[in-house]
Coordinates of C-alpha atoms in Angstrom, one line a residue:
Chain O
M2 CA -0.9 16.4 -9.4
R3 CA -3.4 14.9 -11.2
T4 CA -7.3 14.5 -9.5
L5 CA -7.3 11.1 -7.6
T6 CA -10.3 9.2 -9.0
R7 CA -12.9 8.0 -5.8
A8 CA -11.3 4.6 -5.7
E9 CA -7.6 6.0 -5.7
R10 CA -8.8 8.2 -2.6
A11 CA -10.3 5.2 -0.8
Q12 CA -7.3 2.8 -1.6
L13 CA -4.9 6.0 -0.4
A14 CA -6.9 6.3 3.0
M15 CA -6.4 2.9 3.7
V16 CA -2.7 2.8 3.4
L17 CA -2.6 5.8 5.3
E18 CA -4.4 5.0 8.0
V19 CA -2.2 1.6 8.3
S20 CA 1.0 2.9 8.2
A21 CA 0.5 5.9 10.5
Y22 CA 1.7 5.3 13.8
P23 CA 1.8 5.0 16.9
K24 CA -2.4 3.9 16.8
P25 CA -2.8 2.8 20.2
G26 CA -3.3 -0.7 20.2
N27 CA -3.8 -1.1 16.3
V28 CA -1.7 -2.7 13.5
D29 CA 0.6 0.0 12.3
R30 CA 3.7 0.8 10.9
C31 CA 5.7 -0.6 13.9
H32 CA 3.2 -2.9 15.6
D33 CA 1.7 -6.4 14.1
Y34 CA -0.7 -9.2 15.6
P35 CA 0.4 -12.4 14.9
N36 CA -2.4 -13.1 12.5
T37 CA -3.0 -9.6 11.5
R38 CA 0.0 -8.1 10.1
L39 CA 1.0 -4.8 8.3
E40 CA 0.8 -6.7 4.9
H41 CA -2.5 -7.7 5.1
F42 CA -3.7 -4.4 5.6
L43 CA -1.6 -3.4 2.4
A44 CA -2.7 -6.0 0.4
S45 CA -6.2 -5.6 1.2
S46 CA -6.1 -2.1 -0.3
I47 CA -4.4 -3.0 -3.4
L48 CA -7.0 -5.7 -4.2
A49 CA -10.6 -4.1 -2.9
R50 CA -9.4 -2.1 -6.3
P51 CA -12.6 -3.9 -8.4
A52 CA -15.0 -3.3 -6.0
L53 CA -13.7 0.5 -5.1
E54 CA -14.0 1.6 -9.1
A55 CA -17.7 -0.6 -9.4
A56 CA -18.9 1.9 -6.6
E57 CA -17.2 4.8 -8.6
R58 CA -19.2 3.9 -11.6
G59 CA -22.2 3.1 -9.6
E60 CA -22.5 -0.4 -10.9
G61 CA -24.4 -2.8 -8.6
G62 CA -26.2 -1.9 -5.1
V63 CA -24.6 -1.3 -1.9
G64 CA -25.0 -4.5 -0.5
T65 CA -23.5 -6.4 -3.3
L66 CA -20.6 -4.0 -3.5
I67 CA -19.7 -4.6 0.0
H68 CA -20.1 -8.4 -0.6
R69 CA -17.6 -8.1 -3.4
A70 CA -15.2 -6.1 -1.8
V71 CA -15.0 -8.7 0.7
E72 CA -14.3 -11.2 -1.9
C73 CA -11.8 -9.3 -3.3
T74 CA -9.9 -9.1 -0.3
S75 CA -10.5 -12.3 1.1
G76 CA -8.1 -15.6 0.2
Y77 CA -5.5 -15.2 2.8
S78 CA -4.6 -15.6 6.5
G79 CA -5.1 -12.2 7.7
G80 CA -8.9 -12.4 8.2
N81 CA -11.0 -9.4 8.3
T82 CA -9.0 -6.2 7.6
H83 CA -11.0 -3.7 6.1
F84 CA -15.0 -4.9 6.4
G85 CA -15.9 -2.3 8.5
A86 CA -14.1 0.3 6.5
F87 CA -16.1 -0.9 3.4
I88 CA -19.3 -0.8 5.1
L89 CA -18.6 3.4 5.2
L90 CA -16.2 3.5 2.1
I91 CA -18.9 1.8 -0.3
P92 CA -21.6 4.1 0.3
L93 CA -18.7 7.2 0.2
V94 CA -17.4 6.2 -3.0
M95 CA -21.0 5.6 -4.6
G96 CA -22.2 8.8 -3.3
D97 CA -18.6 10.8 -3.3
S98 CA -19.5 12.8 -0.3
I99 CA -21.3 12.5 2.9
D100 CA -24.5 13.7 1.4
G101 CA -24.2 11.5 -1.6
A102 CA -23.6 8.5 0.4
S103 CA -26.9 9.4 2.7
K104 CA -28.8 9.5 -0.7
V105 CA -27.3 5.7 -1.5
I106 CA -28.3 4.4 1.9
A107 CA -31.8 6.1 2.1
T108 CA -32.4 3.8 -0.9
T109 CA -31.1 0.5 0.2
T110 CA -33.4 -2.7 -0.6
V111 CA -33.6 -6.3 1.2
D112 CA -31.5 -7.6 -1.5
D113 CA -28.7 -5.3 -0.4
A114 CA -29.3 -7.2 3.1
V115 CA -29.2 -10.2 1.9
E116 CA -25.6 -9.5 0.1
F117 CA -24.8 -7.7 3.1
Y118 CA -25.5 -11.2 5.5
H119 CA -23.5 -12.8 2.6
A120 CA -20.4 -10.9 2.8
F121 CA -20.4 -10.9 6.7
G122 CA -20.3 -14.6 6.8
K123 CA -17.4 -14.7 4.8
T124 CA -15.8 -12.7 7.3
E125 CA -14.5 -13.5 10.7
V126 CA -15.6 -10.0 12.5
R127 CA -16.8 -10.4 15.9
V128 CA -20.5 -10.4 16.8
I129 CA -21.3 -9.7 20.7
E130 CA -24.0 -12.8 20.9
K131 CA -25.6 -15.2 18.8
H132 CA -28.5 -13.3 18.1
E133 CA -31.8 -13.7 16.0
L134 CA -30.5 -12.4 12.7
D135 CA -27.0 -14.5 13.4
V136 CA -25.2 -14.2 9.8
H137 CA -24.4 -17.6 10.1
D138 CA -27.5 -19.0 10.0
P139 CA -29.3 -19.5 6.7
D140 CA -33.1 -18.8 8.5
S141 CA -31.4 -15.5 8.7
I142 CA -31.5 -14.2 4.9
A143 CA -35.2 -15.9 4.9
A144 CA -36.2 -13.7 8.1
L145 CA -34.7 -10.5 6.6
R146 CA -37.2 -11.2 3.3
S147 CA -39.7 -12.3 5.1
R148 CA -40.1 -9.2 7.5
G149 CA -39.1 -7.2 4.4
M150 CA -35.6 -5.5 6.3
N151 CA -33.3 -3.3 4.1
L152 CA -29.7 -3.0 4.7
Y153 CA -30.5 0.5 6.3
D154 CA -32.7 -1.5 8.9
V155 CA -30.1 -4.4 9.7
L156 CA -27.6 -1.7 10.4
L157 CA -30.1 0.3 12.4
Y158 CA -30.5 -2.9 14.3
S159 CA -26.7 -3.2 15.1
A160 CA -26.3 0.4 15.6
P161 CA -26.7 0.5 19.3
R162 CA -23.6 -1.9 19.7
D163 CA -21.7 -0.6 16.8
M164 CA -19.9 2.6 16.0
V165 CA -19.8 1.6 12.2
A166 CA -23.4 0.9 11.8
R167 CA -24.3 4.0 13.8
E168 CA -22.6 6.0 11.0
W169 CA -25.1 4.8 8.5
I170 CA -28.1 5.9 10.6
N171 CA -26.7 9.3 11.9
G172 CA -25.4 10.6 8.5
F173 CA -21.8 9.7 9.4
Q174 CA -21.3 11.9 12.2
M175 CA -18.0 10.5 13.6
T176 CA -16.8 10.5 10.4
R177 CA -17.1 13.9 9.4
R178 CA -15.8 14.6 13.1
G179 CA -12.4 12.8 11.9
A180 CA -12.4 14.6 8.6
D181 CA -12.6 17.9 10.9
L182 CA -9.4 16.8 12.9
L183 CA -7.7 16.0 10.2
H184 CA -7.9 19.5 8.5
A185 CA -7.4 20.9 12.2
A186 CA -4.4 19.2 12.8
G187 CA -2.3 19.8 9.4
C188 CA -0.9 18.1 7.0
G189 CA 0.9 14.7 6.8
R190 CA 1.0 11.6 9.4
D191 CA 0.9 12.8 12.6
A192 CA -2.2 14.5 11.7
I193 CA -3.9 11.1 11.2
V194 CA -2.6 10.2 14.8
E195 CA -4.0 13.2 15.9
A196 CA -7.0 12.5 14.6
F197 CA -7.3 8.8 15.8
L198 CA -6.6 10.0 19.3
G199 CA -9.4 12.8 18.8
L200 CA -11.7 10.0 17.7
L201 CA -10.7 7.4 20.4
A202 CA -11.6 10.1 23.2
L203 CA -14.6 11.0 21.9
E204 CA -16.8 7.6 22.5
P205 CA -15.7 4.2 23.3
D206 CA -14.7 1.8 20.5
T207 CA -17.3 -0.7 20.2
F208 CA -15.0 -3.0 18.8
I209 CA -13.2 -3.0 22.0
F210 CA -16.7 -3.2 23.6
K211 CA -17.4 -6.6 21.9
K212 CA -13.9 -8.0 22.9
H213 CA -12.9 -7.0 26.2
G214 CA -16.3 -5.6 27.7
P215 CA -17.8 -1.9 28.7
D216 CA -15.3 -1.3 31.4
T217 CA -12.0 -2.1 29.4
A218 CA -14.2 0.5 26.4
W219 CA -14.6 3.2 28.8
R220 CA -11.5 3.1 30.4
T221 CA -9.6 3.2 27.1
M222 CA -11.6 6.2 26.0
E223 CA -10.5 7.8 29.1
K224 CA -6.7 6.9 28.7
A225 CA -6.9 8.4 24.9
R226 CA -8.1 11.6 26.5
E227 CA -5.6 11.7 29.2
V228 CA -3.2 11.6 26.5
R229 CA -4.7 14.0 24.7
E230 CA -4.4 16.4 27.7
G231 CA -0.4 15.6 28.2
L232 CA -1.2 13.6 31.5
R233 CA -0.1 10.2 30.0
D234 CA 2.7 9.3 27.3
L235 CA 1.4 8.1 24.0
Q236 CA 3.9 5.1 23.5
A237 CA 3.5 3.7 26.7
F238 CA -0.6 3.7 25.9
D239 CA 0.2 2.4 22.6
Q240 CA 2.4 -0.8 24.3
E241 CA -0.3 -1.5 26.8
C242 CA -2.8 -1.9 24.3
I243 CA -1.1 -4.0 22.4
D244 CA 0.2 -6.5 25.8
K245 CA -3.2 -6.4 26.2
G246 CA -4.5 -7.2 23.1
I247 CA -7.0 -3.7 23.1
N248 CA -7.1 -2.9 19.1
P249 CA -9.7 0.1 18.7
G250 CA -10.7 -1.5 15.3
S251 CA -14.1 0.6 14.7
I252 CA -12.2 3.9 15.0
A253 CA -9.3 2.7 12.6
D254 CA -12.7 2.0 9.9
I255 CA -13.9 5.2 10.6
I256 CA -10.7 7.2 10.4
I257 CA -10.6 5.5 7.0
A258 CA -13.7 7.2 5.9
S259 CA -12.4 10.3 7.4
L260 CA -9.5 10.2 5.4
Y261 CA -11.5 9.5 2.5
I262 CA -13.7 12.6 3.1
A263 CA -10.7 15.1 4.2
L264 CA -8.6 14.5 1.1
G265 CA -11.3 14.9 -1.1
E266 CA -11.7 18.4 0.6
G267 CA -8.0 19.1 0.1
W268 CA -6.3 17.4 3.0
Q269 CA -2.6 17.0 2.2
W270 CA -1.3 13.5 3.0
D271 CA 2.4 14.9 1.8
C272 CA 4.2 17.6 3.9
Chain W
M26 CA -7.6 -16.9 -3.3
R27 CA -8.8 -15.1 -6.7
T28 CA -5.9 -15.0 -9.7
L29 CA -4.4 -11.5 -9.4
T30 CA -4.3 -9.6 -12.4
R31 CA -0.8 -8.7 -13.8
A32 CA -1.3 -4.9 -12.7
E33 CA -2.1 -6.1 -9.1
R34 CA 0.9 -8.6 -8.9
A35 CA 3.0 -5.6 -9.8
Q36 CA 1.0 -3.6 -6.9
L37 CA 1.8 -5.9 -4.5
A38 CA 5.1 -6.3 -5.2
M39 CA 5.6 -2.5 -4.7
V40 CA 4.0 -2.6 -1.0
L41 CA 5.7 -6.0 -0.2
E42 CA 9.3 -4.7 -1.2
V43 CA 9.0 -1.7 0.7
S44 CA 7.4 -2.7 3.9
A45 CA 9.5 -5.6 4.2
Y46 CA 12.6 -5.1 7.3
P47 CA 15.3 -4.4 7.9
K48 CA 16.2 -4.0 4.2
P49 CA 19.9 -2.3 4.8
G50 CA 19.9 1.7 3.8
N51 CA 16.1 1.7 2.3
V52 CA 13.0 3.1 3.0
D53 CA 11.4 0.1 4.7
R54 CA 8.8 -0.2 7.3
C55 CA 11.1 1.0 10.3
H56 CA 13.1 3.5 8.1
D57 CA 12.2 6.9 6.4
Y58 CA 14.5 9.6 4.9
P59 CA 13.8 13.0 5.7
N60 CA 12.4 13.6 2.1
T61 CA 11.5 10.2 0.7
R62 CA 9.3 7.9 3.5
L63 CA 7.4 5.3 3.6
E64 CA 4.0 6.9 2.7
H65 CA 5.6 8.3 -0.7
F66 CA 6.0 4.3 -1.9
L67 CA 2.7 3.4 -0.6
A68 CA 1.2 6.1 -2.2
S69 CA 3.3 5.6 -5.7
S70 CA 2.3 2.1 -5.5
I71 CA -1.4 2.8 -5.4
L72 CA -1.2 5.9 -8.2
A73 CA 0.9 3.8 -10.7
R74 CA -2.0 1.6 -11.5
P75 CA -3.9 3.2 -14.4
A76 CA -0.4 2.5 -16.4
L77 CA 0.1 -0.8 -15.2
E78 CA -3.4 -1.5 -16.5
A79 CA -2.9 -0.3 -19.6
A80 CA 0.6 -2.0 -19.9
E81 CA -1.3 -5.3 -19.2
R82 CA -3.9 -4.4 -21.7
G83 CA -1.1 -3.6 -24.2
E84 CA -2.3 0.0 -24.8
G85 CA 0.8 1.7 -26.0
G86 CA 4.8 1.4 -26.6
V87 CA 6.7 0.9 -23.6
G88 CA 8.2 4.0 -23.5
T89 CA 4.9 5.6 -23.2
L90 CA 3.7 3.4 -20.6
I91 CA 6.9 4.0 -18.4
H92 CA 6.5 8.0 -19.2
R93 CA 2.8 7.4 -17.7
A94 CA 3.9 5.8 -15.0
V95 CA 5.9 8.4 -13.7
E96 CA 3.5 10.8 -14.8
C97 CA 0.7 8.7 -12.5
T98 CA 3.2 8.8 -9.8
S99 CA 4.6 12.3 -10.1
G100 CA 3.0 15.3 -7.7
Y101 CA 4.5 15.1 -4.4
S102 CA 7.5 15.8 -2.5
G103 CA 8.9 12.4 -2.4
G104 CA 10.9 12.5 -5.6
N105 CA 11.7 9.8 -7.3
T106 CA 10.0 6.3 -5.9
H107 CA 9.6 3.8 -8.5
F108 CA 11.3 5.0 -12.0
G109 CA 13.7 2.1 -11.9
A110 CA 11.0 -0.4 -10.6
F111 CA 8.7 0.7 -13.8
I112 CA 11.5 0.4 -16.1
L113 CA 11.6 -3.6 -15.5
L114 CA 7.8 -3.5 -14.3
I115 CA 6.5 -2.2 -17.7
P116 CA 8.0 -4.3 -19.9
L117 CA 7.3 -7.4 -17.2
V118 CA 3.5 -6.8 -17.0
M119 CA 3.0 -6.1 -21.1
G120 CA 4.8 -9.6 -21.5
D121 CA 3.5 -11.3 -18.2
S122 CA 6.7 -13.2 -18.2
I123 CA 10.7 -12.6 -18.3
D124 CA 10.3 -14.4 -22.0
G125 CA 7.2 -11.8 -22.6
A126 CA 9.2 -9.3 -21.7
S127 CA 12.4 -10.0 -23.6
K128 CA 10.1 -9.8 -26.6
V129 CA 8.8 -6.4 -26.1
I130 CA 12.4 -5.3 -25.5
A131 CA 13.5 -6.3 -28.8
T132 CA 10.8 -4.3 -30.5
T133 CA 11.4 -1.1 -29.4
T134 CA 12.0 2.3 -31.2
V135 CA 13.1 5.4 -31.5
D136 CA 9.7 7.0 -30.0
D137 CA 9.9 4.5 -27.1
A138 CA 13.3 6.0 -26.3
V139 CA 12.0 9.7 -26.6
E140 CA 9.2 8.7 -24.2
F141 CA 11.2 7.6 -22.0
Y142 CA 13.6 10.6 -22.1
H143 CA 10.5 12.3 -21.2
A144 CA 9.8 10.3 -18.4
F145 CA 13.5 10.6 -17.5
G146 CA 13.3 14.2 -17.3
K147 CA 10.4 14.4 -14.8
T148 CA 12.3 12.5 -12.3
E149 CA 15.1 13.5 -10.0
V150 CA 16.9 10.3 -10.6
R151 CA 21.0 10.5 -10.1
V152 CA 23.0 10.8 -13.3
I153 CA 26.8 9.9 -12.5
E154 CA 28.0 12.7 -14.9
K155 CA 26.8 15.2 -17.7
H156 CA 27.4 12.9 -20.5
E157 CA 26.2 13.5 -24.3
L158 CA 22.6 12.4 -24.2
D159 CA 21.6 14.2 -21.0
V160 CA 17.8 13.8 -20.8
H161 CA 17.7 17.8 -19.3
D162 CA 19.3 18.4 -22.7
P163 CA 16.8 19.0 -25.8
D164 CA 19.2 18.3 -28.0
S165 CA 19.6 15.0 -26.4
I166 CA 16.0 14.0 -28.3
A167 CA 17.3 15.6 -31.6
A168 CA 20.5 13.3 -31.2
L169 CA 18.0 10.3 -30.4
R170 CA 16.3 10.8 -33.4
S171 CA 19.0 11.2 -35.9
R172 CA 21.0 8.5 -34.7
G173 CA 18.0 6.3 -34.8
M174 CA 18.4 4.8 -31.4
N175 CA 15.7 2.9 -30.1
L176 CA 15.0 2.4 -26.1
Y177 CA 17.1 -0.7 -26.2
D178 CA 20.1 1.0 -27.4
V179 CA 19.4 3.6 -25.1
L180 CA 19.7 1.3 -22.1
L181 CA 22.5 -0.6 -23.7
Y182 CA 24.3 2.9 -23.9
S183 CA 23.4 2.8 -19.7
A184 CA 24.0 -0.8 -18.9
P185 CA 27.8 -0.5 -18.0
R186 CA 27.0 2.1 -15.4
D187 CA 23.3 1.0 -14.2
M188 CA 21.8 -2.4 -13.2
V189 CA 18.4 -1.5 -13.9
A190 CA 19.4 -1.0 -17.4
R191 CA 21.3 -4.0 -17.5
E192 CA 18.3 -6.4 -17.0
W193 CA 17.0 -5.4 -20.3
I194 CA 20.3 -6.0 -22.0
N195 CA 20.9 -9.6 -20.0
G196 CA 17.5 -11.1 -20.1
F197 CA 16.4 -10.1 -16.7
Q198 CA 19.0 -12.0 -15.1
M199 CA 19.1 -10.7 -11.4
T200 CA 15.8 -10.3 -11.5
R201 CA 15.5 -14.1 -12.2
R202 CA 18.5 -14.8 -9.7
G203 CA 16.1 -12.9 -7.0
A204 CA 12.9 -14.5 -8.0
D205 CA 15.0 -17.8 -7.1
L206 CA 16.5 -16.5 -4.1
L207 CA 12.8 -15.9 -2.9
H208 CA 11.3 -19.2 -3.4
A209 CA 14.5 -20.7 -1.9
A210 CA 13.4 -18.7 1.3
G211 CA 9.8 -19.7 2.0
C212 CA 7.2 -17.9 2.4
G213 CA 6.6 -14.5 3.6
R214 CA 8.2 -10.9 4.5
D215 CA 11.6 -12.5 5.9
A216 CA 12.0 -14.4 2.4
I217 CA 12.3 -10.7 1.0
V218 CA 14.9 -9.5 3.1
E219 CA 16.6 -12.6 2.2
A220 CA 16.2 -12.2 -1.3
F221 CA 17.4 -8.3 -0.9
L222 CA 20.5 -9.5 0.9
G223 CA 21.5 -12.2 -1.7
L224 CA 21.1 -9.4 -4.7
L225 CA 23.1 -7.2 -2.7
A226 CA 25.9 -9.4 -2.0
L227 CA 26.1 -10.4 -5.7
E228 CA 27.2 -7.4 -7.0
P229 CA 27.7 -3.8 -6.1
D230 CA 24.6 -1.8 -6.3
T231 CA 24.9 1.2 -9.4
F232 CA 23.1 3.5 -7.5
I233 CA 25.5 3.2 -4.4
F234 CA 28.0 3.9 -7.1
K235 CA 26.9 6.8 -8.6
K236 CA 26.3 8.6 -4.9
H237 CA 29.0 7.4 -3.3
G238 CA 31.6 6.2 -5.7
P239 CA 33.0 2.0 -6.4
D240 CA 34.6 1.9 -3.0
T241 CA 31.4 2.6 -1.2
A242 CA 29.3 0.2 -3.4
W243 CA 32.2 -2.7 -3.5
R244 CA 32.3 -2.6 0.3
T245 CA 28.7 -2.6 0.8
M246 CA 28.7 -5.4 -1.0
E247 CA 31.1 -7.5 0.7
K248 CA 29.2 -6.4 4.0
A249 CA 25.9 -7.9 2.8
R250 CA 28.3 -10.9 2.2
E251 CA 29.4 -10.7 5.9
V252 CA 25.7 -10.6 7.1
R253 CA 24.8 -14.0 5.1
E254 CA 27.8 -15.6 6.7
G255 CA 26.8 -15.0 9.8
L256 CA 29.9 -12.8 10.3
R257 CA 28.0 -9.7 10.5
D258 CA 24.7 -8.0 12.3
L259 CA 22.1 -7.4 9.8
Q260 CA 20.4 -4.8 12.1
A261 CA 23.8 -2.7 12.7
F262 CA 24.6 -2.8 9.4
D263 CA 21.6 -1.6 8.4
Q264 CA 21.7 1.6 10.9
E265 CA 25.2 2.1 9.3
C266 CA 23.8 2.5 5.9
I267 CA 20.9 4.7 7.3
D268 CA 23.1 7.2 9.2
K269 CA 25.4 7.3 5.9
G270 CA 23.0 7.5 3.7
I271 CA 23.9 4.4 1.5
N272 CA 20.9 3.2 0.1
P273 CA 21.0 0.1 -2.3
G274 CA 17.8 1.9 -4.8
S275 CA 18.7 -0.4 -7.7
I276 CA 18.7 -3.6 -5.9
A277 CA 15.3 -2.5 -4.7
D278 CA 14.5 -1.8 -7.9
I279 CA 15.4 -5.3 -9.0
I280 CA 13.7 -6.8 -5.8
I281 CA 10.2 -5.8 -6.9
A282 CA 10.5 -7.1 -10.4
S283 CA 11.9 -10.4 -8.7
L284 CA 8.6 -10.2 -6.2
Y285 CA 6.5 -9.7 -9.2
I286 CA 8.0 -12.6 -11.3
A287 CA 8.1 -15.0 -8.1
L288 CA 4.2 -13.9 -7.3
G289 CA 3.4 -15.4 -10.6
E290 CA 5.2 -18.6 -9.9
G291 CA 2.9 -19.3 -6.7
W292 CA 5.5 -17.9 -4.5
Q293 CA 3.5 -16.9 -1.1
W294 CA 3.7 -13.5 0.5
D295 CA 1.5 -14.3 3.6
C296 CA 2.2 -17.2 5.8

């Protein structure tokens, strides 16, 4: 098989993640939410390509490229599908690997932060509260500039409440863990479910935290552990999450990054 | 929403087709075959991009580009996923529309035919019988050259037994019909199922014909008509086809081309 470009690897990671099932609570092959459906994720995976290719060629800063990915994939009703994934994939594609991405992250600028805010403002991503750097407040851009905050600083600011932002700060620890889980689980789509459950059992999903509060986030993590220990049925857990609208969206973002890394390390999606 | 490139439109058509359900007998969101699964079709949709982009830029002849699409998407175990679709999409992307594709088809060369044979030899496409232009017989290439057969001639030769080849000969009649069915059915994925059923009810699928014989092909067409008339349950028909391995693969190829055309005419996948 020909060697995939990094952009193709990222796209493949996106379609593999969304089609794997059952992934408790998330859109997958067998489940939609009323306003966010499988085809929104598939279309987003196709349409993100120009931004991913520009990232591979190193054309533009990381903030501009995240902004471009959001622009490439907006314009239909599915809302934010891959915003969190782009926050991870863009530096990973720019830098090829986690080490390379860490170098990209170490050199972000205030302009990257401003571009990121523009991108963020175009999504419908859930924020925990109106805070002083609200992306919908034009004064926030001025505040970023006056404080000299680069994109790393912005994500450092978000990291306590957002596990995707935390990946930027801690050197992609959960991304790495997810890739290791994929390798350990063997090839194919069942391994994706296993890695997903593994990350869900590791830390409370911050998307659930923002949407449903800490108790639900912790309880969901505990239930994922029970599934892994054979004490709880996976299908029933999935259905319960779907029924309650408990969707671990941040873990899904991170698993996409894990798939990107694992595919680059020879993990086989096809078996 | 930004205007899609033709290559993106073709890729979107591929992922929308395979994820629509229930499509009687075919791989869809809810059904796999043991050796050909949803993710094979999704990966093929991602990986075909370089060939589709080259077609959009007019780089290379139609035979070379079909060959390139097969090469881009081979190397995993799913076998032939989109070969028939590429036979239609490559000239459509080259020419933009059915009119443009017809001009491409009118100027094919013997070299196009030779490239097509090389591509065909790399797939596992079912052929009805060993005939004098067997793609696995090296003498066939010499025969093409000595007879001066271009790719149009080759597909004319196949047209009586292959409805995808027939599209080249008759000016994409079923492709056009499928696009009209999509427009008539309204937006979104249910329209894809309706258009698929509409084509299945129109003519016997030649892939089924080759695999199971004429009786099964005609009976499947009649059953599709009964579903459309409300006399037969769609889900039960789907399950019956799946159980018997009756998969209308040629209609699926044509629906992809119909989606490409309809998307270019403003048909909305998202509603």
